[in-house]
């Protein structure tokens, strides 16, 4: 007998406008129920005793069990893999429990639809939940072969089985979904009838193609198409479709990678079936069958998890950051399930060019098996966007090989690592507070090599500090001398900053540090906290210093900009969380001081890049950790090298070989600084040229400002310009000069001289007259001589 006509376009079969089955299909369901009754009668009359003996239940129990089943089965959303993208839309990682990407039926090629229906249920669009002919044929065959349950299942029944297995939460439920018994078949049939009643054929087929397992970790036709042929399901041709359609019966046995001969034979069976049904000619089928299956494969792997990412520790940070957000679920467990199964699209802030520069620099300067850890973080000022995170120890479980799962670049709540003391990088909080309080930048403080301070020398928010009454004895590593805020900071003089802290108090600097994202634990809020006794990490320090680059605007670190659900709808957009924590003028003054570190004579002169930059070194006691935190107006970067063994326990860097270089005594400028310099140089071309704003002399006391050249201007205009630059103006009277009468002849100090804001500049007004030389005064008048001295 010839087979029924094969539907050419299965998606075009008529459905009711409301999406429900037409009346004919409902009548078909009634016929199915009648057929079930017949089958149950056969079971009861002919096979009751042997069947009960095999499965331990009577046929009437099966019948009763079917009656007790719920009328319908809830089809829960299928798990899909979550994809993470960089700032430019490039994929960097995938997360999944099952490698699946759901696609609508219209996005699956017609050859694929035809192939799966032809081999699995060619009468799918013509029968109801049960293909009675196929079921009775399989029933007779099974009885002849000893009662094994094989074949005869419609696509709807197979979809029910897959749904029950997918939604099983216990071992008992999983066993029930796969047991080889008639009881399972009856359960599936009951649910299949409900699905056929409540959904269209196209809906059922679409779910089947998305839930089916195609082998080698690929769930659903889209993931299978990507994995085996590196293309989307919508682009599958007939040969590729026949291959995939043949896999669902036995994904392991017919795996074209491990079992190419069996897979090719199965593919050819599908092609023969398509020819038998008239979908293609026998001649074309024979021609296609001659193509070796290996020639059609183009394997594409589907990395899972952060370890296989291009930026494993940034990915890890993103995951842990999102696990804190209730938008993905009420509990961490629910949020992780959503991340691994929700088919989310996560847009992040990472820049892969910057990430590569960070990775290359860290790996070049600190080897993964060194008794040290190198780390680097890049943050964009004004937004908090995290551009890169890199560390020397790769992600993995081989501790002896230098691998770790600890993320040393981020705070402990996101990476599980304790961090390392940040040394003198903390001094900037006292510096900024001093400027805020109006302490002139030109303030000179004699700073001996060592000093003793009593506890009560330091004021807290609650009064004098009450410690252990032993006091504090800081010591310099840079020698004694008299320093102002410029030189004291650029040379990182400990006794200078200890004295400065006695003037600012501890309250404001600690609060400023907190406002800038650096939380000092209560137990460590002691006078010496400014030497960085608290643990920190590269991301924390980069985002803190980004505040200075952004002229006092602090922004919380932001690794994610948006999360979309599986349908592309926005779950949440993450806007920058920023707050002005200091006046812009204060930040400008800090920048003015720190850019001196990068200039000739500064600790960072050898790592300066071709853009205006500023920075600060940091070294803790015993040289266990060294830092360099630097920035341009557009990017803040923190580099760290910390001595640590394979277990993460602190050791000194002194006397070690790190990155192939022996370190006799570690310093931030010589060990961490080159990591910063190489990374920043590599991406400097991406950074726009932008200079720091000069600190306004009328707002910042003692700021070093060049005296404007106002010679030739009116007294009024010159006075305004000098006052705008922050200087006090004094009238020096008239002098003989060739400059026009009443105009400024010169100033003292002269134009170009560096003075502190608030200093006095004397104006000398021209008479417009130069007396002729006389025998007794060949050198000219007093005014001319002074004027010559003032011009610079």
Tab-separated table of C-alpha atoms in Angstrom, residues 284-732:
chain	number	residue	atom	x	y	z
A	284	UNK	CA	18.913	12.062	-5.647
A	285	UNK	CA	18.896	9.932	-2.506
A	286	UNK	CA	21.459	7.561	-4.010
A	287	UNK	CA	23.639	10.484	-5.058
A	288	UNK	CA	23.530	12.019	-1.582
A	289	UNK	CA	24.300	8.694	0.065
A	290	UNK	CA	27.655	8.584	-1.699
A	291	UNK	CA	28.888	11.617	0.287
A	292	UNK	CA	31.121	10.507	3.188
A	293	UNK	CA	29.720	11.842	6.425
A	294	UNK	CA	33.116	13.167	7.450
A	295	UNK	CA	33.083	15.622	4.561
A	296	UNK	CA	29.880	17.235	5.793
A	297	UNK	CA	30.981	17.762	9.387
A	298	UNK	CA	32.404	21.064	10.598
A	299	UNK	CA	32.666	20.689	14.351
A	300	UNK	CA	32.210	23.757	16.530
A	301	UNK	CA	32.829	23.409	20.241
A	302	UNK	CA	30.594	25.055	22.815
A	303	UNK	CA	32.789	26.082	25.760
A	304	UNK	CA	30.981	26.020	29.063
A	305	UNK	CA	31.839	28.123	32.083
A	306	UNK	CA	34.394	30.769	32.839
A	307	UNK	CA	37.460	28.551	32.785
A	308	UNK	CA	37.232	28.271	29.003
A	309	UNK	CA	36.571	31.978	28.547
A	310	UNK	CA	38.945	34.467	26.951
A	311	UNK	CA	38.779	36.348	30.242
A	312	UNK	CA	38.194	33.704	32.915
A	313	UNK	CA	38.513	35.892	35.992
A	314	UNK	CA	36.461	38.727	34.545
A	315	UNK	CA	33.792	36.146	33.667
A	316	UNK	CA	33.996	34.758	37.207
A	317	UNK	CA	33.556	38.278	38.579
A	318	UNK	CA	30.491	38.837	36.360
A	319	UNK	CA	28.885	35.596	37.549
A	320	UNK	CA	29.480	36.319	41.238
A	321	UNK	CA	28.368	39.933	40.790
A	322	UNK	CA	25.073	38.836	39.231
A	323	UNK	CA	24.554	36.184	41.912
A	324	UNK	CA	24.073	39.095	44.324
A	325	UNK	CA	21.250	40.589	42.245
A	326	UNK	CA	17.660	39.575	43.090
A	327	UNK	CA	16.507	40.235	39.529
A	328	UNK	CA	17.692	36.696	38.730
A	329	UNK	CA	15.907	35.079	41.686
A	330	UNK	CA	15.161	35.348	45.367
A	331	UNK	CA	18.023	33.104	46.492
A	332	UNK	CA	21.574	32.459	45.259
A	333	UNK	CA	20.466	28.948	44.212
A	334	UNK	CA	17.644	30.343	42.074
A	335	UNK	CA	19.961	32.943	40.558
A	336	UNK	CA	22.551	30.330	39.607
A	337	UNK	CA	19.826	28.206	38.025
A	338	UNK	CA	18.703	31.224	36.022
A	339	UNK	CA	22.273	31.946	34.944
A	340	UNK	CA	22.904	28.374	33.802
A	341	UNK	CA	19.495	27.617	32.298
A	342	UNK	CA	17.782	30.893	31.509
A	343	UNK	CA	19.204	31.544	28.056
A	344	UNK	CA	20.247	35.023	29.160
A	345	UNK	CA	22.206	37.524	27.121
A	346	UNK	CA	24.650	39.395	29.348
A	347	UNK	CA	26.303	42.538	28.018
A	348	UNK	CA	29.475	43.422	29.911
A	349	UNK	CA	32.012	46.239	30.005
A	350	UNK	CA	35.176	44.287	29.220
A	351	UNK	CA	37.322	45.519	26.339
A	352	UNK	CA	39.156	42.536	24.842
A	353	UNK	CA	42.015	44.699	23.555
A	354	UNK	CA	42.610	45.991	27.062
A	355	UNK	CA	42.163	42.497	28.476
A	356	UNK	CA	44.839	41.145	26.139
A	357	UNK	CA	47.217	43.944	27.085
A	358	UNK	CA	46.590	43.228	30.762
A	359	UNK	CA	47.069	39.472	30.341
A	360	UNK	CA	50.242	39.839	28.296
A	361	UNK	CA	51.839	42.266	30.726
A	362	UNK	CA	51.012	40.298	33.862
A	363	UNK	CA	52.197	36.999	32.371
A	364	UNK	CA	55.426	38.574	31.147
A	365	UNK	CA	56.375	39.938	34.556
A	366	UNK	CA	55.062	37.215	36.911
A	367	UNK	CA	55.128	33.511	35.999
A	368	UNK	CA	52.302	31.274	37.154
A	369	UNK	CA	54.600	29.040	39.217
A	370	UNK	CA	56.423	31.939	40.917
A	371	UNK	CA	56.030	32.352	44.654
A	372	UNK	CA	54.155	35.522	43.816
A	373	UNK	CA	50.857	36.650	42.350
A	374	UNK	CA	50.593	39.415	39.780
A	375	UNK	CA	47.292	41.183	39.255
A	376	UNK	CA	45.961	44.101	37.261
A	377	UNK	CA	42.610	45.873	36.907
A	378	UNK	CA	41.482	48.585	34.497
A	379	UNK	CA	38.506	50.868	35.234
A	380	UNK	CA	37.030	53.732	33.222
A	381	UNK	CA	36.727	56.985	35.213
A	382	UNK	CA	33.312	58.591	35.174
A	383	UNK	CA	31.407	55.342	34.590
A	384	UNK	CA	33.063	52.655	36.728
A	385	UNK	CA	33.123	50.308	33.737
A	386	UNK	CA	35.546	47.459	34.373
A	387	UNK	CA	37.655	47.104	31.229
A	388	UNK	CA	40.040	44.302	32.187
A	389	UNK	CA	41.008	41.934	35.004
A	390	UNK	CA	44.146	39.823	34.782
A	391	UNK	CA	46.212	37.708	37.139
A	392	UNK	CA	49.301	35.587	36.778
A	393	UNK	CA	47.823	32.359	38.096
A	394	UNK	CA	45.424	30.833	35.554
A	395	UNK	CA	42.087	29.321	36.497
A	396	UNK	CA	42.303	25.630	37.371
A	397	UNK	CA	42.772	23.054	40.117
A	398	UNK	CA	46.475	22.252	39.672
A	399	UNK	CA	47.932	24.177	42.612
A	400	UNK	CA	51.446	22.893	42.101
A	401	UNK	CA	51.230	23.975	38.482
A	402	UNK	CA	50.313	27.491	39.574
A	403	UNK	CA	46.576	27.259	38.957
A	404	UNK	CA	43.859	28.552	41.256
A	405	UNK	CA	40.153	29.247	41.409
A	406	UNK	CA	40.703	32.255	43.666
A	407	UNK	CA	40.224	35.595	41.970
A	408	UNK	CA	42.862	37.899	43.448
A	409	UNK	CA	41.859	40.895	41.344
A	410	UNK	CA	38.489	41.612	42.989
A	411	UNK	CA	37.050	42.010	46.513
A	412	UNK	CA	36.710	38.857	48.603
A	413	UNK	CA	32.913	38.687	48.277
A	414	UNK	CA	33.332	38.252	44.534
A	415	UNK	CA	36.563	36.262	44.329
A	416	UNK	CA	37.112	34.483	47.689
A	417	UNK	CA	40.680	35.801	48.035
A	418	UNK	CA	41.657	37.891	51.053
A	419	UNK	CA	43.651	40.455	49.098
A	420	UNK	CA	46.955	42.074	50.035
A	421	UNK	CA	48.040	45.202	51.895
A	422	UNK	CA	48.082	48.187	49.558
A	423	UNK	CA	50.901	50.122	51.249
A	424	UNK	CA	51.333	53.828	50.631
A	425	UNK	CA	48.574	53.994	48.024
A	426	UNK	CA	46.305	54.799	51.004
A	427	UNK	CA	48.168	58.071	51.685
A	428	UNK	CA	46.086	59.780	49.015
A	429	UNK	CA	43.024	59.795	51.279
A	430	UNK	CA	44.895	61.977	53.784
A	431	UNK	CA	46.304	64.142	51.002
A	432	UNK	CA	42.848	64.824	49.524
A	433	UNK	CA	41.420	65.534	52.991
A	434	UNK	CA	44.207	68.008	53.717
A	435	UNK	CA	43.472	69.846	50.478
A	436	UNK	CA	39.760	69.813	51.295
A	437	UNK	CA	40.495	71.384	54.645
A	438	UNK	CA	42.404	74.235	53.037
A	439	UNK	CA	45.917	73.170	54.006
A	440	UNK	CA	48.116	74.871	51.383
A	441	UNK	CA	49.991	72.621	48.985
A	442	UNK	CA	53.063	74.681	49.777
A	443	UNK	CA	52.920	73.790	53.483
A	444	UNK	CA	56.422	72.745	54.560
A	445	UNK	CA	56.827	70.081	57.243
A	446	UNK	CA	60.256	69.019	58.586
A	447	UNK	CA	60.210	65.215	58.432
A	448	UNK	CA	62.979	63.347	60.245
A	449	UNK	CA	63.904	59.746	59.503
A	450	UNK	CA	61.890	58.454	62.458
A	451	UNK	CA	59.295	59.969	64.761
A	452	UNK	CA	57.239	58.944	67.751
A	453	UNK	CA	53.537	59.789	67.999
A	454	UNK	CA	51.265	59.259	70.958
A	455	UNK	CA	47.807	57.836	70.394
A	456	UNK	CA	46.126	61.080	71.412
A	457	UNK	CA	47.979	62.989	68.697
A	458	UNK	CA	45.350	61.701	66.267
A	459	UNK	CA	41.750	62.860	66.361
A	460	UNK	CA	38.959	60.454	65.425
A	461	UNK	CA	35.280	61.191	64.780
A	462	UNK	CA	34.699	60.534	68.496
A	463	UNK	CA	37.635	62.442	69.942
A	464	UNK	CA	41.317	61.596	70.503
A	465	UNK	CA	42.318	58.138	69.363
A	466	UNK	CA	42.355	55.723	72.294
A	467	UNK	CA	44.576	52.844	71.311
A	468	UNK	CA	46.898	50.619	73.298
A	469	UNK	CA	48.810	53.699	74.546
A	470	UNK	CA	51.999	52.459	72.888
A	471	UNK	CA	51.891	55.097	70.208
A	472	UNK	CA	53.282	54.827	66.693
A	473	UNK	CA	56.864	55.095	65.421
A	474	UNK	CA	56.870	55.505	61.637
A	475	UNK	CA	60.162	55.418	59.737
A	476	UNK	CA	61.058	56.732	56.290
A	477	UNK	CA	62.476	54.651	53.476
A	478	UNK	CA	63.360	57.787	51.498
A	479	UNK	CA	65.368	59.759	54.059
A	480	UNK	CA	64.763	62.871	56.144
A	481	UNK	CA	64.086	66.391	54.947
A	482	UNK	CA	61.602	69.202	54.757
A	483	UNK	CA	58.736	68.499	52.384
A	484	UNK	CA	55.593	70.185	51.124
A	485	UNK	CA	52.499	68.378	49.859
A	486	UNK	CA	54.067	67.981	46.422
A	487	UNK	CA	57.429	66.558	47.411
A	488	UNK	CA	56.137	64.695	50.478
A	489	UNK	CA	53.690	62.781	48.284
A	490	UNK	CA	55.970	62.249	45.323
A	491	UNK	CA	58.656	60.810	47.618
A	492	UNK	CA	56.067	59.007	49.788
A	493	UNK	CA	57.570	60.206	53.063
A	494	UNK	CA	56.051	58.325	56.015
A	495	UNK	CA	56.864	60.823	58.771
A	496	UNK	CA	55.537	63.658	56.589
A	497	UNK	CA	52.165	61.918	56.200
A	498	UNK	CA	52.000	60.951	59.861
A	499	UNK	CA	52.321	64.640	60.726
A	500	UNK	CA	49.809	65.594	58.046
A	501	UNK	CA	47.348	63.114	59.555
A	502	UNK	CA	47.673	64.835	62.933
A	503	UNK	CA	46.461	67.994	61.176
A	504	UNK	CA	43.599	66.440	59.178
A	505	UNK	CA	42.494	64.002	61.851
A	506	UNK	CA	41.486	60.428	61.048
A	507	UNK	CA	37.753	60.998	60.654
A	508	UNK	CA	37.591	62.759	57.286
A	509	UNK	CA	40.251	60.633	55.516
A	510	UNK	CA	38.577	57.389	56.618
A	511	UNK	CA	35.189	58.652	55.470
A	512	UNK	CA	36.630	59.778	52.156
A	513	UNK	CA	38.206	56.351	51.660
A	514	UNK	CA	34.816	54.736	52.283
A	515	UNK	CA	33.139	57.140	49.867
A	516	UNK	CA	35.721	56.114	47.283
A	517	UNK	CA	34.950	52.417	47.727
A	518	UNK	CA	37.741	51.502	50.152
A	519	UNK	CA	36.284	50.197	53.402
A	520	UNK	CA	38.781	50.021	56.270
A	521	UNK	CA	37.667	47.510	58.929
A	522	UNK	CA	37.017	49.012	62.346
A	523	UNK	CA	39.851	47.037	63.940
A	524	UNK	CA	42.302	48.529	61.423
A	525	UNK	CA	41.219	52.140	61.884
A	526	UNK	CA	44.446	53.024	63.663
A	527	UNK	CA	46.846	55.923	62.963
A	528	UNK	CA	49.042	53.717	60.753
A	529	UNK	CA	46.112	52.837	58.438
A	530	UNK	CA	47.436	55.424	55.978
A	531	UNK	CA	50.363	53.081	55.250
A	532	UNK	CA	47.923	50.578	53.782
A	533	UNK	CA	47.680	47.990	56.551
A	534	UNK	CA	44.259	46.867	55.240
A	535	UNK	CA	43.855	44.229	52.548
A	536	UNK	CA	42.918	45.489	49.123
A	537	UNK	CA	42.716	44.220	45.552
A	538	UNK	CA	43.525	45.722	42.149
A	539	UNK	CA	39.892	46.441	41.232
A	540	UNK	CA	39.240	48.297	44.485
A	541	UNK	CA	42.309	50.462	44.077
A	542	UNK	CA	41.699	51.135	40.382
A	543	UNK	CA	38.132	52.294	40.984
A	544	UNK	CA	39.256	54.458	43.930
A	545	UNK	CA	41.942	56.261	41.932
A	546	UNK	CA	39.511	56.609	39.023
A	547	UNK	CA	37.735	59.092	41.303
A	548	UNK	CA	40.661	61.494	41.002
A	549	UNK	CA	40.768	61.043	37.233
A	550	UNK	CA	37.039	61.857	37.087
A	551	UNK	CA	37.593	65.054	39.098
A	552	UNK	CA	36.046	63.794	42.320
A	553	UNK	CA	33.221	61.707	40.813
A	554	UNK	CA	33.291	58.208	42.301
A	555	UNK	CA	31.564	55.399	40.413
A	556	UNK	CA	31.040	51.894	41.730
A	557	UNK	CA	32.695	49.221	39.577
A	558	UNK	CA	30.295	48.100	36.831
A	559	UNK	CA	31.031	44.844	34.983
A	560	UNK	CA	27.555	44.454	33.411
A	561	UNK	CA	25.445	46.954	31.479
A	562	UNK	CA	22.356	44.850	30.717
A	563	UNK	CA	20.821	41.397	31.072
A	564	UNK	CA	18.265	40.163	28.532
A	565	UNK	CA	16.005	37.121	28.880
A	566	UNK	CA	15.805	34.259	26.372
A	567	UNK	CA	13.340	36.180	24.200
A	568	UNK	CA	15.571	39.247	24.033
A	569	UNK	CA	13.537	41.323	26.461
A	570	UNK	CA	15.485	43.432	28.943
A	571	UNK	CA	15.466	41.984	32.447
A	572	UNK	CA	17.551	44.796	33.878
A	573	UNK	CA	19.776	47.598	32.744
A	574	UNK	CA	22.639	48.517	35.032
A	575	UNK	CA	23.338	52.236	34.945
A	576	UNK	CA	26.486	53.731	36.400
A	577	UNK	CA	26.215	54.399	40.130
A	578	UNK	CA	28.200	57.595	40.692
A	579	UNK	CA	28.485	60.276	43.364
A	580	UNK	CA	30.592	63.414	43.695
A	581	UNK	CA	32.679	62.718	46.807
A	582	UNK	CA	35.085	65.664	46.666
A	583	UNK	CA	35.232	69.019	44.916
A	584	UNK	CA	36.620	68.896	41.407
A	585	UNK	CA	39.290	71.374	42.449
A	586	UNK	CA	40.524	69.002	45.157
A	587	UNK	CA	40.876	66.175	42.647
A	588	UNK	CA	42.644	68.551	40.262
A	589	UNK	CA	45.180	69.345	42.982
A	590	UNK	CA	45.767	65.647	43.691
A	591	UNK	CA	46.258	65.041	39.963
A	592	UNK	CA	48.710	67.920	39.781
A	593	UNK	CA	50.762	66.377	42.584
A	594	UNK	CA	50.634	62.797	41.293
A	595	UNK	CA	51.538	63.635	37.717
A	596	UNK	CA	54.890	64.668	39.178
A	597	UNK	CA	55.478	60.978	39.989
A	598	UNK	CA	55.485	60.266	36.241
A	599	UNK	CA	57.767	63.152	35.336
A	600	UNK	CA	61.587	63.268	35.382
A	601	UNK	CA	62.804	62.662	38.904
A	602	UNK	CA	59.622	60.851	39.932
A	603	UNK	CA	59.339	57.167	40.863
A	604	UNK	CA	57.323	56.484	37.717
A	605	UNK	CA	59.451	58.326	35.172
A	606	UNK	CA	60.599	55.069	33.552
A	607	UNK	CA	57.084	53.750	32.945
A	608	UNK	CA	55.408	56.944	31.745
A	609	UNK	CA	53.322	56.601	28.568
A	610	UNK	CA	52.688	59.033	25.715
A	611	UNK	CA	49.596	60.485	27.401
A	612	UNK	CA	49.339	62.730	30.467
A	613	UNK	CA	49.270	60.396	33.461
A	614	UNK	CA	49.548	60.366	37.238
A	615	UNK	CA	50.351	57.631	39.720
A	616	UNK	CA	51.334	56.452	43.176
A	617	UNK	CA	53.493	53.613	44.420
A	618	UNK	CA	52.779	51.358	47.368
A	619	UNK	CA	54.938	48.947	49.364
A	620	UNK	CA	53.977	47.192	52.574
A	621	UNK	CA	56.085	45.979	55.481
A	622	UNK	CA	58.588	43.237	54.703
A	623	UNK	CA	57.961	43.843	50.985
A	624	UNK	CA	55.260	41.204	50.830
A	625	UNK	CA	53.217	43.255	48.355
A	626	UNK	CA	54.038	46.140	46.040
A	627	UNK	CA	51.682	48.301	44.013
A	628	UNK	CA	51.517	50.902	41.320
A	629	UNK	CA	48.208	52.664	40.768
A	630	UNK	CA	48.191	55.116	37.896
A	631	UNK	CA	45.715	56.759	35.584
A	632	UNK	CA	45.011	59.073	32.702
A	633	UNK	CA	41.819	61.144	32.547
A	634	UNK	CA	40.254	58.204	30.629
A	635	UNK	CA	41.547	55.049	32.331
A	636	UNK	CA	42.652	54.034	35.824
A	637	UNK	CA	44.849	50.957	36.233
A	638	UNK	CA	46.126	49.232	39.353
A	639	UNK	CA	48.997	46.742	39.204
A	640	UNK	CA	50.012	44.534	42.119
A	641	UNK	CA	52.631	41.901	42.829
A	642	UNK	CA	52.305	40.023	46.106
A	643	UNK	CA	54.458	37.278	47.541
A	644	UNK	CA	52.353	34.141	47.997
A	645	UNK	CA	53.016	30.431	47.919
A	646	UNK	CA	50.848	27.814	46.182
A	647	UNK	CA	48.383	27.934	49.070
A	648	UNK	CA	48.020	31.708	48.912
A	649	UNK	CA	49.995	32.288	52.119
A	650	UNK	CA	52.007	35.514	52.249
A	651	UNK	CA	55.764	35.451	51.736
A	652	UNK	CA	58.234	38.273	51.130
A	653	UNK	CA	59.209	39.199	47.586
A	654	UNK	CA	62.761	39.977	48.680
A	655	UNK	CA	65.257	37.366	47.547
A	656	UNK	CA	62.890	35.796	45.040
A	657	UNK	CA	62.994	35.377	41.301
A	658	UNK	CA	59.762	36.774	39.847
A	659	UNK	CA	59.142	36.675	36.136
A	660	UNK	CA	62.688	35.472	35.634
A	661	UNK	CA	64.188	38.483	37.434
A	662	UNK	CA	65.881	38.324	40.822
A	663	UNK	CA	64.483	40.801	43.386
A	664	UNK	CA	66.835	41.874	46.118
A	665	UNK	CA	64.433	44.447	47.520
A	666	UNK	CA	60.946	44.959	46.091
A	667	UNK	CA	59.417	48.375	45.440
A	668	UNK	CA	56.202	49.423	43.784
A	669	UNK	CA	57.989	51.449	41.129
A	670	UNK	CA	60.384	48.671	40.092
A	671	UNK	CA	58.251	45.519	40.409
A	672	UNK	CA	54.601	46.515	39.957
A	673	UNK	CA	55.315	49.656	37.912
A	674	UNK	CA	56.557	47.861	34.764
A	675	UNK	CA	53.358	45.781	34.663
A	676	UNK	CA	51.356	49.006	34.663
A	677	UNK	CA	53.631	50.620	32.096
A	678	UNK	CA	53.605	47.747	29.589
A	679	UNK	CA	49.838	47.272	29.792
A	680	UNK	CA	49.088	50.980	29.444
A	681	UNK	CA	51.584	51.439	26.599
A	682	UNK	CA	49.981	48.580	24.675
A	683	UNK	CA	46.555	50.248	24.687
A	684	UNK	CA	47.644	53.880	24.716
A	685	UNK	CA	46.572	54.263	21.078
A	686	UNK	CA	42.981	53.514	22.150
A	687	UNK	CA	43.034	56.333	24.691
A	688	UNK	CA	42.197	59.834	23.516
A	689	UNK	CA	44.731	62.513	24.315
A	690	UNK	CA	43.363	64.507	27.235
A	691	UNK	CA	45.227	66.484	29.841
A	692	UNK	CA	44.294	66.943	33.477
A	693	UNK	CA	42.712	70.222	34.436
A	694	UNK	CA	45.068	72.516	36.284
A	695	UNK	CA	43.976	73.130	39.891
A	696	UNK	CA	42.413	76.576	40.246
A	697	UNK	CA	44.651	78.787	42.332
A	698	UNK	CA	41.696	80.754	43.673
A	699	UNK	CA	40.233	77.576	45.210
A	700	UNK	CA	43.285	75.536	46.187
A	701	UNK	CA	45.726	77.166	48.570
A	702	UNK	CA	49.386	76.744	47.769
A	703	UNK	CA	48.907	75.173	44.354
A	704	UNK	CA	51.964	75.650	42.134
A	705	UNK	CA	50.996	77.936	39.277
A	706	UNK	CA	53.074	79.663	36.628
A	707	UNK	CA	52.898	83.444	36.850
A	708	UNK	CA	51.160	84.711	33.694
A	709	UNK	CA	53.118	87.052	31.459
A	710	UNK	CA	51.059	90.253	31.686
A	711	UNK	CA	53.621	92.751	30.398
A	712	UNK	CA	52.010	95.269	28.076
A	713	UNK	CA	48.512	94.838	29.525
A	714	UNK	CA	46.566	97.477	31.378
A	715	UNK	CA	46.904	97.371	35.133
A	716	UNK	CA	43.259	96.421	35.445
A	717	UNK	CA	43.483	93.544	32.958
A	718	UNK	CA	46.762	92.264	34.415
A	719	UNK	CA	45.367	92.383	37.933
A	720	UNK	CA	42.306	90.369	36.894
A	721	UNK	CA	44.431	87.723	35.157
A	722	UNK	CA	46.794	87.336	38.082
A	723	UNK	CA	43.979	87.123	40.604
A	724	UNK	CA	42.214	84.545	38.449
A	725	UNK	CA	45.385	82.469	38.627
A	726	UNK	CA	45.172	82.592	42.414
A	727	UNK	CA	47.792	85.240	43.181
A	728	UNK	CA	47.674	88.294	45.423
A	729	UNK	CA	48.545	91.459	43.440
A	730	UNK	CA	50.626	94.322	44.812
A	731	UNK	CA	51.446	97.695	43.207
A	732	UNK	CA	55.191	98.254	42.826
